[in-house]
């Protein structure tokens, strides 16, 4: 096996990947898991409601938006319990049958050839680690910012700012201008802008026209189309 030869550290480019909807084709799985666990509360999410307002939120954000207001401590306990139950349902289904977008492993490998790769996602850490392992791509990812690491989900920039903090501590010679975010959701593109990071979008979850209104630098129809540009990009 050939060793990975990274460019001179001063010329490295960092890539921050969103996960669900960019690499992993599992938004339909999250949608059905949410509805399964919320049925106990007589709540049903429509596909349109999920696509228009909830996609891009982490689990806490989704449950917080949907549960009726209740006494604070009871609400917190309910949300914590729903997150655990949904995680168990998701992990069982994902372990048996998880789909990736074409080019997912190649995109991570191409980005890792240019510098550090960070996954910045609203998914739970165990879900991300399971998927990276199933994709045989764990070695391409230097760091993960998961749902457990942040207090506010996208479009808040907290996750991307945490990834920047890790990058400054690990590779201080890589400037913010050498970081590229890859996103699929409108909330994710907005989060990257709020962190003052350049962002490319893949139109896996939203039509290109809708993404264009949020001003990513580039839009690709599919991840497979984006891979070549990752390998040749400059800061
Ligand atoms: Mg996404």
Coordinates of C-alpha atoms and ligand atoms in Angstrom, one line a residue:
X1 CA 0.0 0.0 0.0
X2 CA 1.3 3.5 -1.0
X3 CA 1.8 5.9 1.9
X4 CA -0.4 9.1 1.7
X5 CA 2.0 12.0 0.9
X6 CA 0.5 15.3 2.1
X7 CA 1.5 18.6 0.5
X8 CA 3.8 20.9 2.4
X9 CA 2.0 21.9 5.6
X10 CA 1.9 25.5 4.6
X11 CA 0.0 24.6 1.4
X12 CA -2.5 22.3 3.0
X13 CA -6.2 22.8 2.4
X14 CA -8.7 21.7 5.1
X15 CA -12.2 20.3 4.2
X16 CA -15.1 20.2 6.6
X17 CA -17.8 17.8 5.4
X18 CA -21.4 17.7 6.5
X19 CA -22.4 14.1 6.8
X20 CA -26.1 13.2 6.3
X21 CA -27.2 14.2 2.8
X22 CA -23.6 14.8 1.6
X23 CA -21.9 11.4 2.2
X24 CA -24.6 9.3 3.7
X25 CA -27.9 8.8 1.9
X26 CA -30.0 8.4 5.0
X27 CA -32.3 11.4 5.4
X28 CA -35.2 9.1 4.5
X29 CA -34.0 6.8 7.4
X30 CA -33.9 9.7 9.9
X31 CA -37.4 10.8 8.7
X32 CA -38.9 7.3 9.4
X33 CA -37.0 6.9 12.7
X34 CA -38.4 10.3 13.9
X35 CA -41.9 9.3 13.0
X36 CA -41.5 5.9 14.6
X37 CA -40.5 7.3 18.0
X38 CA -42.8 10.3 17.9
X39 CA -45.9 8.1 17.2
X40 CA -46.0 7.5 21.0
X41 CA -46.8 11.2 21.3
X42 CA -49.3 11.2 18.5
X43 CA -47.0 13.4 16.4
X44 CA -46.5 12.7 12.7
X45 CA -44.0 14.7 10.6
X46 CA -45.0 15.1 6.9
X47 CA -42.3 14.8 4.3
X48 CA -42.8 18.4 3.3
X49 CA -42.4 19.6 6.9
X50 CA -39.2 17.6 7.3
X51 CA -37.7 18.8 4.1
X52 CA -38.7 22.5 4.6
X53 CA -38.0 23.0 8.3
X54 CA -36.4 20.1 10.0
X55 CA -33.7 18.7 7.7
X56 CA -30.4 20.1 8.9
X57 CA -31.5 20.1 12.5
X58 CA -29.9 17.7 15.0
X59 CA -32.2 15.3 16.9
X60 CA -32.5 17.7 19.8
X61 CA -33.5 20.5 17.5
X62 CA -36.2 18.3 15.8
X63 CA -37.7 17.1 19.0
X64 CA -37.5 20.6 20.6
X65 CA -39.4 22.0 17.6
X66 CA -42.1 19.4 17.6
X67 CA -42.9 18.6 21.3
X68 CA -45.6 20.7 22.8
X69 CA -44.5 23.1 25.5
X70 CA -44.3 21.5 29.0
X71 CA -42.7 22.0 32.3
X72 CA -38.9 22.4 31.6
X73 CA -37.5 19.4 33.5
X74 CA -40.1 17.1 32.1
X75 CA -39.5 18.4 28.6
X76 CA -35.7 17.9 29.0
X77 CA -36.1 14.3 30.2
X78 CA -38.6 13.6 27.4
X79 CA -36.2 14.9 24.7
X80 CA -33.2 13.0 26.2
X81 CA -35.3 9.8 26.2
X82 CA -36.5 10.3 22.6
X83 CA -32.9 10.9 21.4
X84 CA -31.8 7.6 23.0
X85 CA -34.7 5.7 21.6
X86 CA -34.3 7.1 18.1
X87 CA -30.5 6.4 18.2
X88 CA -31.2 2.8 19.0
X89 CA -33.7 2.4 16.2
X90 CA -31.4 4.2 13.7
X91 CA -28.3 2.2 14.7
X92 CA -30.1 -1.1 14.2
X93 CA -31.4 -0.2 10.8
X94 CA -28.2 1.5 9.6
X95 CA -26.0 -1.4 10.6
X96 CA -28.2 -3.7 8.4
X97 CA -28.7 -1.3 5.5
X98 CA -27.0 2.1 5.1
X99 CA -26.6 3.8 1.7
X100 CA -23.8 6.1 0.7
X101 CA -23.8 8.6 -2.2
X102 CA -21.6 7.6 -5.1
X103 CA -18.2 9.1 -4.7
X104 CA -18.4 9.3 -0.8
X105 CA -15.2 7.3 -0.1
X106 CA -13.4 9.0 -3.1
X107 CA -14.4 12.5 -1.9
X108 CA -13.0 11.9 1.6
X109 CA -9.8 10.4 0.2
X110 CA -9.3 13.2 -2.3
X111 CA -9.8 15.8 0.4
X112 CA -7.5 14.0 2.8
X113 CA -4.7 14.1 0.1
X114 CA -4.9 17.9 0.4
X115 CA -5.0 18.3 4.2
X116 CA -7.1 17.7 7.3
X117 CA -10.6 16.4 6.9
X118 CA -13.2 17.1 9.6
X119 CA -16.8 15.8 9.7
X120 CA -19.1 18.5 11.1
X121 CA -22.6 17.0 11.6
X122 CA -25.8 17.1 13.6
X123 CA -25.6 13.3 13.7
X124 CA -24.6 11.4 16.9
X125 CA -21.0 10.4 17.1
X126 CA -21.8 6.7 17.2
X127 CA -23.8 7.1 14.0
X128 CA -21.0 8.9 12.2
X129 CA -18.3 6.4 13.4
X130 CA -20.5 3.4 12.3
X131 CA -21.0 4.9 8.8
X132 CA -17.3 5.8 8.3
X133 CA -16.5 2.3 9.3
X134 CA -19.0 0.7 6.9
X135 CA -17.6 3.0 4.2
X136 CA -14.1 2.0 5.1
X137 CA -13.1 5.7 5.3
X138 CA -12.3 6.2 8.9
X139 CA -8.6 6.8 8.1
X140 CA -9.4 9.8 5.9
X141 CA -11.1 11.7 8.7
X142 CA -8.9 13.5 11.2
X143 CA -11.6 14.8 13.5
X144 CA -15.4 14.7 14.1
X145 CA -17.6 17.4 15.5
X146 CA -20.9 15.6 16.4
X147 CA -24.3 16.5 17.9
X148 CA -23.0 15.8 21.4
X149 CA -20.3 18.5 21.0
X150 CA -22.6 21.5 20.3
X151 CA -25.4 23.3 22.1
X152 CA -26.9 24.9 19.0
X153 CA -27.5 23.0 15.7
X154 CA -27.1 24.5 12.2
X155 CA -27.8 27.2 10.9
X156 CA -25.9 28.2 14.0
X157 CA -22.1 28.2 13.2
X158 CA -21.1 26.6 16.5
X159 CA -20.1 23.2 15.0
X160 CA -18.0 24.9 12.3
X161 CA -16.4 27.2 14.8
X162 CA -15.5 24.2 17.0
X163 CA -13.9 22.5 13.9
X164 CA -11.9 25.7 13.3
X165 CA -10.8 25.7 16.9
X166 CA -9.5 22.1 16.4
X167 CA -7.8 23.1 13.2
X168 CA -6.0 26.1 14.8
X169 CA -4.8 23.8 17.6
X170 CA -3.7 21.0 15.3
X171 CA -2.6 22.7 12.1
X172 CA -2.2 26.5 12.9
X173 CA -0.5 27.1 9.6
X174 CA -3.8 26.4 7.7
X175 CA -5.7 29.7 7.5
X176 CA -9.5 30.0 7.5
X177 CA -9.3 30.9 3.8
X178 CA -7.9 27.4 3.1
X179 CA -11.0 25.7 4.6
X180 CA -13.8 24.5 2.4
X181 CA -17.2 23.3 3.7
X182 CA -19.3 20.7 1.8
X183 CA -23.0 21.0 2.5
X184 CA -26.3 19.8 1.2
X185 CA -28.8 21.7 3.3
X186 CA -29.9 25.4 3.4
X187 CA -29.2 25.5 7.1
X188 CA -25.8 24.0 6.6
X189 CA -24.8 26.5 3.9
X190 CA -26.0 29.3 6.2
X191 CA -23.9 27.9 9.1
X192 CA -20.8 27.9 7.0
X193 CA -21.4 31.5 5.9
X194 CA -22.0 32.5 9.6
X195 CA -18.6 30.9 10.4
X196 CA -17.0 33.0 7.5
X197 CA -16.1 29.8 5.6
X198 CA -16.2 29.1 1.9
X199 CA -18.8 26.5 1.0
X200 CA -19.7 24.3 -1.9
X201 CA -23.1 22.6 -2.1
X202 CA -24.4 19.3 -3.5
X203 CA -28.0 19.3 -4.7
X204 CA -28.8 15.9 -3.0
X205 CA -31.5 17.3 -0.7
X206 CA -32.6 20.6 -2.3
X207 CA -32.9 21.8 -5.9
X208 CA -30.0 23.8 -7.2
X209 CA -32.3 26.9 -7.6
X210 CA -33.1 26.8 -3.8
X211 CA -29.4 26.3 -2.9
X212 CA -28.4 29.2 -5.2
X213 CA -30.5 31.6 -3.1
X214 CA -28.1 30.8 -0.2
X215 CA -25.0 31.7 -2.2
X216 CA -22.6 28.7 -2.0
X217 CA -19.5 29.3 -4.1
X218 CA -20.3 26.3 -6.3
X219 CA -23.1 23.9 -6.6
X220 CA -22.8 20.3 -7.9
X221 CA -25.6 18.1 -8.9
X222 CA -24.0 15.1 -7.2
X223 CA -21.1 14.3 -4.9
X224 CA -19.6 12.2 -7.7
X225 CA -19.3 15.4 -9.8
X226 CA -17.6 17.3 -7.0
X227 CA -14.8 14.8 -6.4
X228 CA -12.6 15.9 -9.3
X229 CA -12.8 19.6 -8.2
X230 CA -11.8 18.6 -4.7
X231 CA -8.6 17.1 -5.9
X232 CA -7.6 20.2 -8.0
X233 CA -9.0 23.1 -5.9
X234 CA -6.9 26.0 -4.6
X235 CA -7.5 28.2 -1.5
Ligands
LIG1 MG1 -26.8 17.5 5.6

